[in-house]
Amino acid sequence: MSTLFTPHTDARMANIIDKVRSGERLNLEDGVYLYQSNDLLTIGQLANEVNIAKNHNRVYFIENMSLYFTNVCESHCAFCNFRKDDGEEGAYTLSGQEMVQYVEQHIHPGVREFHIVGGHNDKVPFQYYVDSLKALNERFPEVTLKAYTAAEIDFFTRISGLSIREVLEQLRAAGLKTLTGGGAEILSDQYRKKMRVDKANVEEYLEVHRTAHQLGMKTHTTMLYGSIESHEDRIRHMMQIRDLQDETNGFMVFIPLSMQPKNKNAGIMRRNSAYEDLKTIAISRLMLDNFDHIKAYFINIGPQLTQVALNFGASDVHGTILKERISHAAGALTPEGLTRDELIWLVKGAGRIPVERDTFYNEVKVYE
């Protein structure tokens, strides 16, 4: 165990270090203090210490492929530039067979997971979403279907008249294995009102994941940060996720998502700073003591900062992705995907051991 950390560590920070090292859970005031502190290196070192204790020097990635059946959406979230109205130029809704054809043209050997999200398209019935998964599952049974956000599941209950459990059961019968983490944004109803997040509210988001966990599913969860929310909002978000994890132990990973500006040409002052991104990853690691993994999402923060984040508490770098669209529609300047070799290089360059995994963090191959 390393000694303390920088010569300027104050008494409050020293108390937080003691709490973490003794296994005592950090509270709201601790989390807000960490955000307000300028002692980034101490926060990062402490998060790294926690991560090493959980995951040693291993960093995980997966060969996956992002798919988007439709960008038509009834919601008008203030931060989204992916959505389209039905009939608008650029709007699309692909059938299951059309998506199968797309995948056949772009898939490469080794893909283990389809990451599937899209708009809340109320111009098609719930059965369309079931049949979409069924078509992929029948053609590519060896690929895990990670599909739909909790907000999408809540939307399906509204267009179908079914309960959350019934929706999930039908989707599971079609091949669904796990939910994506999106739709959380910031878990504050006040935030959601101001940002026009006219989809699942806080309790609905949590209830979808709770129900999925009760059905035996493991899921993912996110936090979209960098707009109007306060540091307290972010910590309260983490604490609500942490509470549900205490209850169900159903989350596999927490993914902080750095907000992207709508305009790709937006200047540096319209983007989160690298300092803020690293601090958020580190604080996530410290607050979420009951999570195994914190993800550094290169689509939002870039490959090089992702590499640095592996020394600030992150243990996962997501996957190959292939043609990410949502963050790039919102102004991301990062690559739309990386190859397996690039991910291995990225992880090794940070002095860590790359581990190829499946969706559920079972190890496929270790690249010593």
Coordinates of C-alpha atoms in Angstrom, one line a residue:
M1 CA 0.0 0.0 0.0
S2 CA 1.4 3.4 -1.0
T3 CA 2.0 6.2 1.4
L4 CA 0.2 9.4 1.2
F5 CA -0.1 10.8 -1.8
T6 CA 0.9 14.5 -2.3
P7 CA 2.7 16.7 0.3
H8 CA -0.4 19.0 0.2
T9 CA -3.1 16.5 1.1
D10 CA -5.3 18.2 3.7
A11 CA -7.1 16.8 6.7
R12 CA -10.4 16.3 4.9
M13 CA -8.8 14.4 2.1
A14 CA -6.7 12.3 4.6
N15 CA -10.0 11.4 6.3
I16 CA -11.5 10.2 3.0
I17 CA -8.4 8.2 2.3
D18 CA -8.7 6.5 5.7
K19 CA -12.4 5.8 5.0
V20 CA -11.7 4.2 1.7
R21 CA -8.8 2.1 3.0
S22 CA -10.8 0.9 5.9
G23 CA -13.7 -0.1 3.8
E24 CA -16.1 2.6 5.0
R25 CA -18.5 3.9 2.5
L26 CA -18.2 7.5 1.2
N27 CA -21.2 9.8 1.7
L28 CA -22.7 12.7 -0.2
E29 CA -20.5 15.2 1.5
D30 CA -17.4 13.2 0.7
G31 CA -18.2 12.9 -2.9
V32 CA -19.0 16.6 -3.3
Y33 CA -15.7 17.5 -1.5
L34 CA -13.8 15.3 -4.0
Y35 CA -15.3 17.2 -6.9
Q36 CA -14.5 20.5 -5.3
S37 CA -10.9 19.5 -4.5
N38 CA -8.1 20.4 -6.9
D39 CA -6.0 17.5 -5.7
L40 CA -6.6 15.4 -8.8
L41 CA -3.5 13.3 -8.3
T42 CA -4.4 12.1 -4.8
I43 CA -8.0 11.4 -6.0
G44 CA -6.6 9.4 -8.9
Q45 CA -4.1 7.5 -6.9
L46 CA -6.7 6.5 -4.4
A47 CA -9.1 5.4 -7.1
N48 CA -6.3 3.4 -8.8
E49 CA -5.5 1.7 -5.4
V50 CA -9.2 0.7 -5.2
N51 CA -9.3 -0.6 -8.7
I52 CA -6.0 -2.6 -8.4
A53 CA -7.4 -4.3 -5.3
K54 CA -10.5 -5.3 -7.3
N55 CA -9.0 -6.1 -10.7
H56 CA -5.3 -6.2 -10.3
N57 CA -3.6 -5.0 -13.4
R58 CA -6.3 -6.3 -15.8
V59 CA -8.3 -4.1 -18.2
Y60 CA -11.2 -5.5 -20.1
F61 CA -12.5 -5.1 -23.6
I62 CA -14.9 -6.9 -26.0
E63 CA -15.2 -7.3 -29.7
N64 CA -18.6 -5.7 -30.3
M65 CA -20.6 -3.9 -32.9
S66 CA -23.1 -1.0 -32.5
L67 CA -26.4 -1.3 -34.2
Y68 CA -29.2 1.3 -34.6
F69 CA -32.5 0.0 -36.0
T70 CA -34.2 3.4 -36.0
N71 CA -33.4 7.1 -35.2
V72 CA -37.1 8.1 -35.2
C73 CA -38.0 9.3 -31.7
E74 CA -41.0 10.8 -30.0
S75 CA -38.7 12.4 -27.3
H76 CA -36.9 15.7 -27.8
C77 CA -34.1 15.6 -25.2
A78 CA -32.2 18.9 -25.2
F79 CA -28.8 17.1 -25.6
C80 CA -29.6 14.8 -28.4
N81 CA -28.8 15.3 -32.1
F82 CA -29.4 11.7 -33.1
R83 CA -33.2 11.7 -33.1
K84 CA -35.4 12.5 -36.2
D85 CA -39.1 12.9 -36.7
D86 CA -40.8 10.4 -38.8
G87 CA -40.6 11.5 -42.4
E88 CA -37.8 14.0 -41.7
E89 CA -34.8 13.9 -44.0
G90 CA -32.3 11.3 -42.7
A91 CA -34.9 9.4 -40.7
Y92 CA -34.8 5.6 -41.0
T93 CA -36.4 2.5 -39.5
L94 CA -34.8 -0.8 -40.5
S95 CA -36.5 -4.1 -40.5
G96 CA -34.9 -7.1 -38.8
Q97 CA -33.9 -8.5 -42.2
E98 CA -32.5 -5.2 -43.4
M99 CA -30.3 -5.1 -40.2
V100 CA -29.2 -8.7 -40.8
Q101 CA -28.1 -7.7 -44.3
Y102 CA -26.2 -4.7 -42.8
V103 CA -24.5 -6.9 -40.3
E104 CA -23.5 -9.5 -42.9
Q105 CA -21.8 -6.7 -44.9
H106 CA -19.9 -5.3 -41.9
I107 CA -19.3 -8.0 -39.3
H108 CA -15.9 -9.5 -38.8
P109 CA -14.8 -12.7 -37.1
G110 CA -14.6 -12.4 -33.4
V111 CA -17.6 -10.1 -32.8
R112 CA -19.2 -11.4 -29.6
E113 CA -21.8 -8.7 -28.9
F114 CA -24.3 -6.5 -30.7
H115 CA -24.9 -3.2 -28.8
I116 CA -28.4 -2.1 -29.8
V117 CA -30.0 1.2 -29.0
G118 CA -32.2 3.7 -30.9
G119 CA -35.0 6.1 -31.0
H120 CA -38.4 5.8 -29.2
N121 CA -40.2 5.2 -32.5
D122 CA -44.0 5.2 -31.7
K123 CA -44.8 4.7 -35.4
V124 CA -44.2 1.0 -35.1
P125 CA -45.7 -1.5 -32.6
F126 CA -43.8 -3.2 -29.8
Q127 CA -43.8 -6.4 -31.9
Y128 CA -41.4 -4.6 -34.3
Y129 CA -38.8 -4.4 -31.5
V130 CA -39.3 -8.0 -30.6
D131 CA -39.0 -9.1 -34.2
S132 CA -35.8 -7.0 -34.6
L133 CA -34.0 -9.0 -32.0
K134 CA -35.5 -12.3 -33.1
A135 CA -34.1 -11.8 -36.7
L136 CA -30.6 -11.1 -35.4
N137 CA -30.7 -13.9 -32.9
E138 CA -31.8 -16.4 -35.5
R139 CA -29.1 -15.4 -38.0
F140 CA -26.3 -14.8 -35.4
P141 CA -27.1 -17.1 -32.4
E142 CA -23.4 -17.0 -31.2
V143 CA -23.5 -13.2 -30.7
T144 CA -24.9 -11.8 -27.4
L145 CA -27.8 -9.3 -27.8
K146 CA -27.2 -6.3 -25.5
A147 CA -30.2 -4.3 -26.4
Y148 CA -32.3 -1.3 -25.4
T149 CA -32.0 1.2 -22.6
A150 CA -34.2 1.2 -19.5
A151 CA -35.9 4.3 -21.0
E152 CA -36.7 2.2 -24.2
I153 CA -38.1 -0.6 -22.0
D154 CA -40.4 2.0 -20.3
F155 CA -41.4 3.3 -23.7
F156 CA -42.3 -0.3 -24.8
T157 CA -44.6 -0.6 -21.8
R158 CA -46.5 2.5 -22.9
I159 CA -46.9 1.4 -26.5
S160 CA -47.8 -2.2 -25.7
G161 CA -49.8 -1.9 -22.5
L162 CA -47.6 -4.6 -20.9
S163 CA -45.8 -4.4 -17.6
I164 CA -42.0 -4.0 -17.4
R165 CA -41.7 -7.7 -16.5
E166 CA -43.9 -8.8 -19.4
V167 CA -41.9 -6.6 -21.9
L168 CA -38.6 -8.0 -20.7
E169 CA -39.9 -11.6 -20.8
Q170 CA -41.0 -11.2 -24.4
L171 CA -37.7 -9.6 -25.4
R172 CA -35.8 -12.4 -23.6
A173 CA -37.7 -15.0 -25.5
A174 CA -36.6 -13.2 -28.7
G175 CA -32.9 -13.4 -27.6
L176 CA -32.2 -10.4 -25.3
K177 CA -29.5 -11.2 -22.8
T178 CA -28.8 -7.9 -21.2
L179 CA -29.8 -4.2 -21.2
T180 CA -27.6 -1.3 -22.2
G181 CA -26.9 1.4 -19.6
G182 CA -28.2 4.5 -21.5
G183 CA -31.3 6.6 -20.6
A184 CA -30.0 7.4 -17.1
E185 CA -28.6 10.8 -18.0
I186 CA -28.7 12.4 -14.5
L187 CA -31.0 10.7 -12.1
S188 CA -32.8 13.9 -10.9
D189 CA -36.3 14.7 -11.9
Q190 CA -35.5 18.4 -11.8
Y191 CA -32.6 17.9 -14.2
R192 CA -34.8 15.8 -16.5
K193 CA -37.5 18.6 -16.6
K194 CA -34.9 21.3 -17.4
M195 CA -33.2 19.2 -20.1
R196 CA -36.5 18.0 -21.6
V197 CA -35.8 14.4 -20.9
D198 CA -39.3 13.4 -21.8
K199 CA -38.8 9.7 -21.3
A200 CA -38.5 7.4 -18.2
N201 CA -38.2 9.3 -15.0
V202 CA -35.8 8.5 -12.2
E203 CA -38.0 5.8 -10.5
E204 CA -39.0 4.3 -13.8
Y205 CA -35.3 4.0 -14.9
L206 CA -34.4 2.3 -11.6
E207 CA -37.5 0.0 -11.7
V208 CA -36.6 -1.3 -15.1
H209 CA -33.2 -2.4 -13.9
R210 CA -34.6 -3.7 -10.7
T211 CA -37.0 -5.9 -12.6
A212 CA -34.4 -7.1 -15.0
H213 CA -32.2 -8.0 -12.1
Q214 CA -35.0 -9.9 -10.4
L215 CA -35.4 -11.9 -13.6
G216 CA -31.8 -12.9 -13.4
M217 CA -30.4 -10.4 -15.9
K218 CA -27.1 -8.6 -15.4
T219 CA -27.2 -5.0 -16.8
H220 CA -25.1 -1.9 -17.4
T221 CA -25.7 1.7 -16.2
T222 CA -24.5 5.2 -17.1
M223 CA -24.3 8.8 -16.1
L224 CA -24.3 11.6 -18.7
Y225 CA -22.4 14.5 -17.1
G226 CA -21.3 17.9 -18.2
S227 CA -24.3 20.1 -18.8
I228 CA -26.4 21.9 -16.2
E229 CA -26.1 19.4 -13.3
S230 CA -24.3 20.2 -10.1
H231 CA -21.6 18.1 -8.5
E232 CA -24.2 17.2 -5.8
D233 CA -26.5 15.9 -8.6
R234 CA -23.7 13.7 -9.9
I235 CA -23.0 12.2 -6.5
R236 CA -26.7 11.7 -5.7
H237 CA -26.9 9.9 -9.1
M238 CA -24.1 7.5 -8.1
M239 CA -25.7 6.9 -4.7
Q240 CA -29.0 5.9 -6.2
I241 CA -27.3 3.5 -8.5
R242 CA -25.2 2.2 -5.5
D243 CA -28.4 1.7 -3.4
L244 CA -29.9 -0.4 -6.2
Q245 CA -26.7 -2.4 -6.5
D246 CA -26.9 -3.1 -2.7
E247 CA -30.4 -4.4 -3.3
T248 CA -29.9 -6.5 -6.4
N249 CA -26.2 -6.9 -7.2
G250 CA -27.3 -6.8 -10.9
F251 CA -25.1 -4.2 -12.4
M252 CA -21.8 -5.2 -14.0
V253 CA -20.3 -1.8 -14.8
F254 CA -20.8 1.9 -14.4
I255 CA -20.1 4.1 -17.4
P256 CA -19.6 7.8 -17.0
L257 CA -20.5 9.5 -20.3
S258 CA -18.9 12.8 -21.0
M259 CA -21.5 15.2 -22.6
Q260 CA -20.7 16.1 -26.3
P261 CA -21.7 19.4 -27.8
K262 CA -24.2 19.3 -30.7
N263 CA -21.8 21.1 -33.0
K264 CA -18.7 19.1 -34.0
N265 CA -16.9 22.4 -34.5
A266 CA -17.7 23.6 -31.0
G267 CA -14.6 25.0 -29.3
I268 CA -12.8 23.6 -26.3
M269 CA -14.8 25.6 -23.8
R270 CA -18.0 23.8 -24.9
R271 CA -16.6 20.4 -23.9
N272 CA -15.7 18.8 -20.6
S273 CA -12.1 19.2 -19.7
A274 CA -9.7 16.3 -19.5
Y275 CA -9.4 17.2 -15.8
E276 CA -13.1 16.9 -15.3
D277 CA -13.3 13.6 -17.1
L278 CA -10.5 12.0 -15.1
K279 CA -11.9 13.3 -11.9
T280 CA -15.4 11.9 -12.7
I281 CA -14.0 8.5 -13.5
A282 CA -11.9 8.4 -10.3
I283 CA -14.8 9.6 -8.1
S284 CA -17.1 7.0 -9.6
R285 CA -14.6 4.4 -8.6
L286 CA -14.5 5.7 -5.1
M287 CA -18.2 6.2 -4.6
L288 CA -19.3 2.9 -6.2
D289 CA -17.7 0.5 -3.8
N290 CA -20.1 -2.3 -4.8
F291 CA -19.3 -2.2 -8.5
D292 CA -16.6 -4.4 -10.0
H293 CA -15.9 -2.1 -13.0
I294 CA -15.8 1.5 -14.1
K295 CA -15.6 2.1 -17.8
A296 CA -13.5 4.7 -19.6
Y297 CA -15.5 5.2 -22.8
F298 CA -13.1 6.2 -25.6
I299 CA -15.9 7.4 -27.8
N300 CA -16.5 10.3 -25.5
I301 CA -13.1 11.1 -24.0
G302 CA -10.8 9.8 -26.8
P303 CA -8.3 6.9 -26.8
Q304 CA -5.4 8.8 -25.2
L305 CA -7.3 10.1 -22.2
T306 CA -8.9 6.6 -21.9
Q307 CA -5.3 5.3 -21.6
V308 CA -4.6 7.8 -18.8
A309 CA -8.0 6.9 -17.1
L310 CA -6.7 3.3 -16.5
N311 CA -4.5 4.9 -13.8
F312 CA -7.5 6.8 -12.4
G313 CA -9.8 3.9 -11.5
A314 CA -11.1 2.6 -14.8
S315 CA -10.9 -1.2 -15.6
D316 CA -12.7 -1.4 -18.9
V317 CA -12.3 0.3 -22.3
H318 CA -15.5 -0.9 -23.9
G319 CA -14.9 -2.5 -27.2
T320 CA -14.3 -2.3 -30.9
I321 CA -17.8 -0.8 -31.5
L322 CA -17.7 -0.3 -35.3
K323 CA -19.5 2.9 -36.4
E324 CA -20.8 4.5 -33.2
R325 CA -23.5 7.1 -34.2
I326 CA -25.1 8.7 -31.1
S327 CA -22.2 10.5 -29.6
H328 CA -20.8 11.4 -33.0
A329 CA -24.2 12.9 -34.0
A330 CA -23.8 15.1 -30.9
G331 CA -20.3 16.3 -31.9
A332 CA -17.8 13.7 -30.7
L333 CA -14.4 14.1 -32.4
T334 CA -13.2 10.6 -31.5
P335 CA -12.8 7.5 -33.7
E336 CA -16.1 5.6 -34.5
G337 CA -14.4 2.4 -33.4
L338 CA -11.1 0.8 -32.7
T339 CA -9.6 -2.6 -33.7
R340 CA -8.7 -5.4 -31.3
D341 CA -5.0 -4.6 -31.9
E342 CA -5.5 -0.9 -31.2
L343 CA -7.3 -1.7 -27.9
I344 CA -4.6 -4.1 -26.9
W345 CA -1.9 -1.4 -27.7
L346 CA -3.9 1.2 -25.7
V347 CA -4.1 -1.0 -22.6
K348 CA -0.5 -2.2 -22.8
G349 CA 0.7 1.4 -23.2
A350 CA -0.8 2.2 -19.8
G351 CA 1.2 -0.6 -18.2
R352 CA -1.9 -2.9 -17.8
I353 CA -2.8 -6.4 -19.0
P354 CA -5.5 -6.4 -21.8
V355 CA -8.2 -9.0 -21.2
E356 CA -10.7 -9.8 -24.0
R357 CA -14.0 -10.6 -22.4
D358 CA -17.5 -11.6 -23.2
T359 CA -20.5 -9.5 -22.3
F360 CA -20.6 -10.8 -18.8
Y361 CA -16.9 -10.3 -18.0
N362 CA -16.0 -13.9 -18.5
E363 CA -12.4 -13.9 -19.7
V364 CA -11.9 -15.0 -23.3
K365 CA -8.2 -14.3 -23.8
V366 CA -5.5 -12.6 -21.7
Y367 CA -2.8 -10.7 -23.7
E368 CA 0.2 -10.9 -21.4

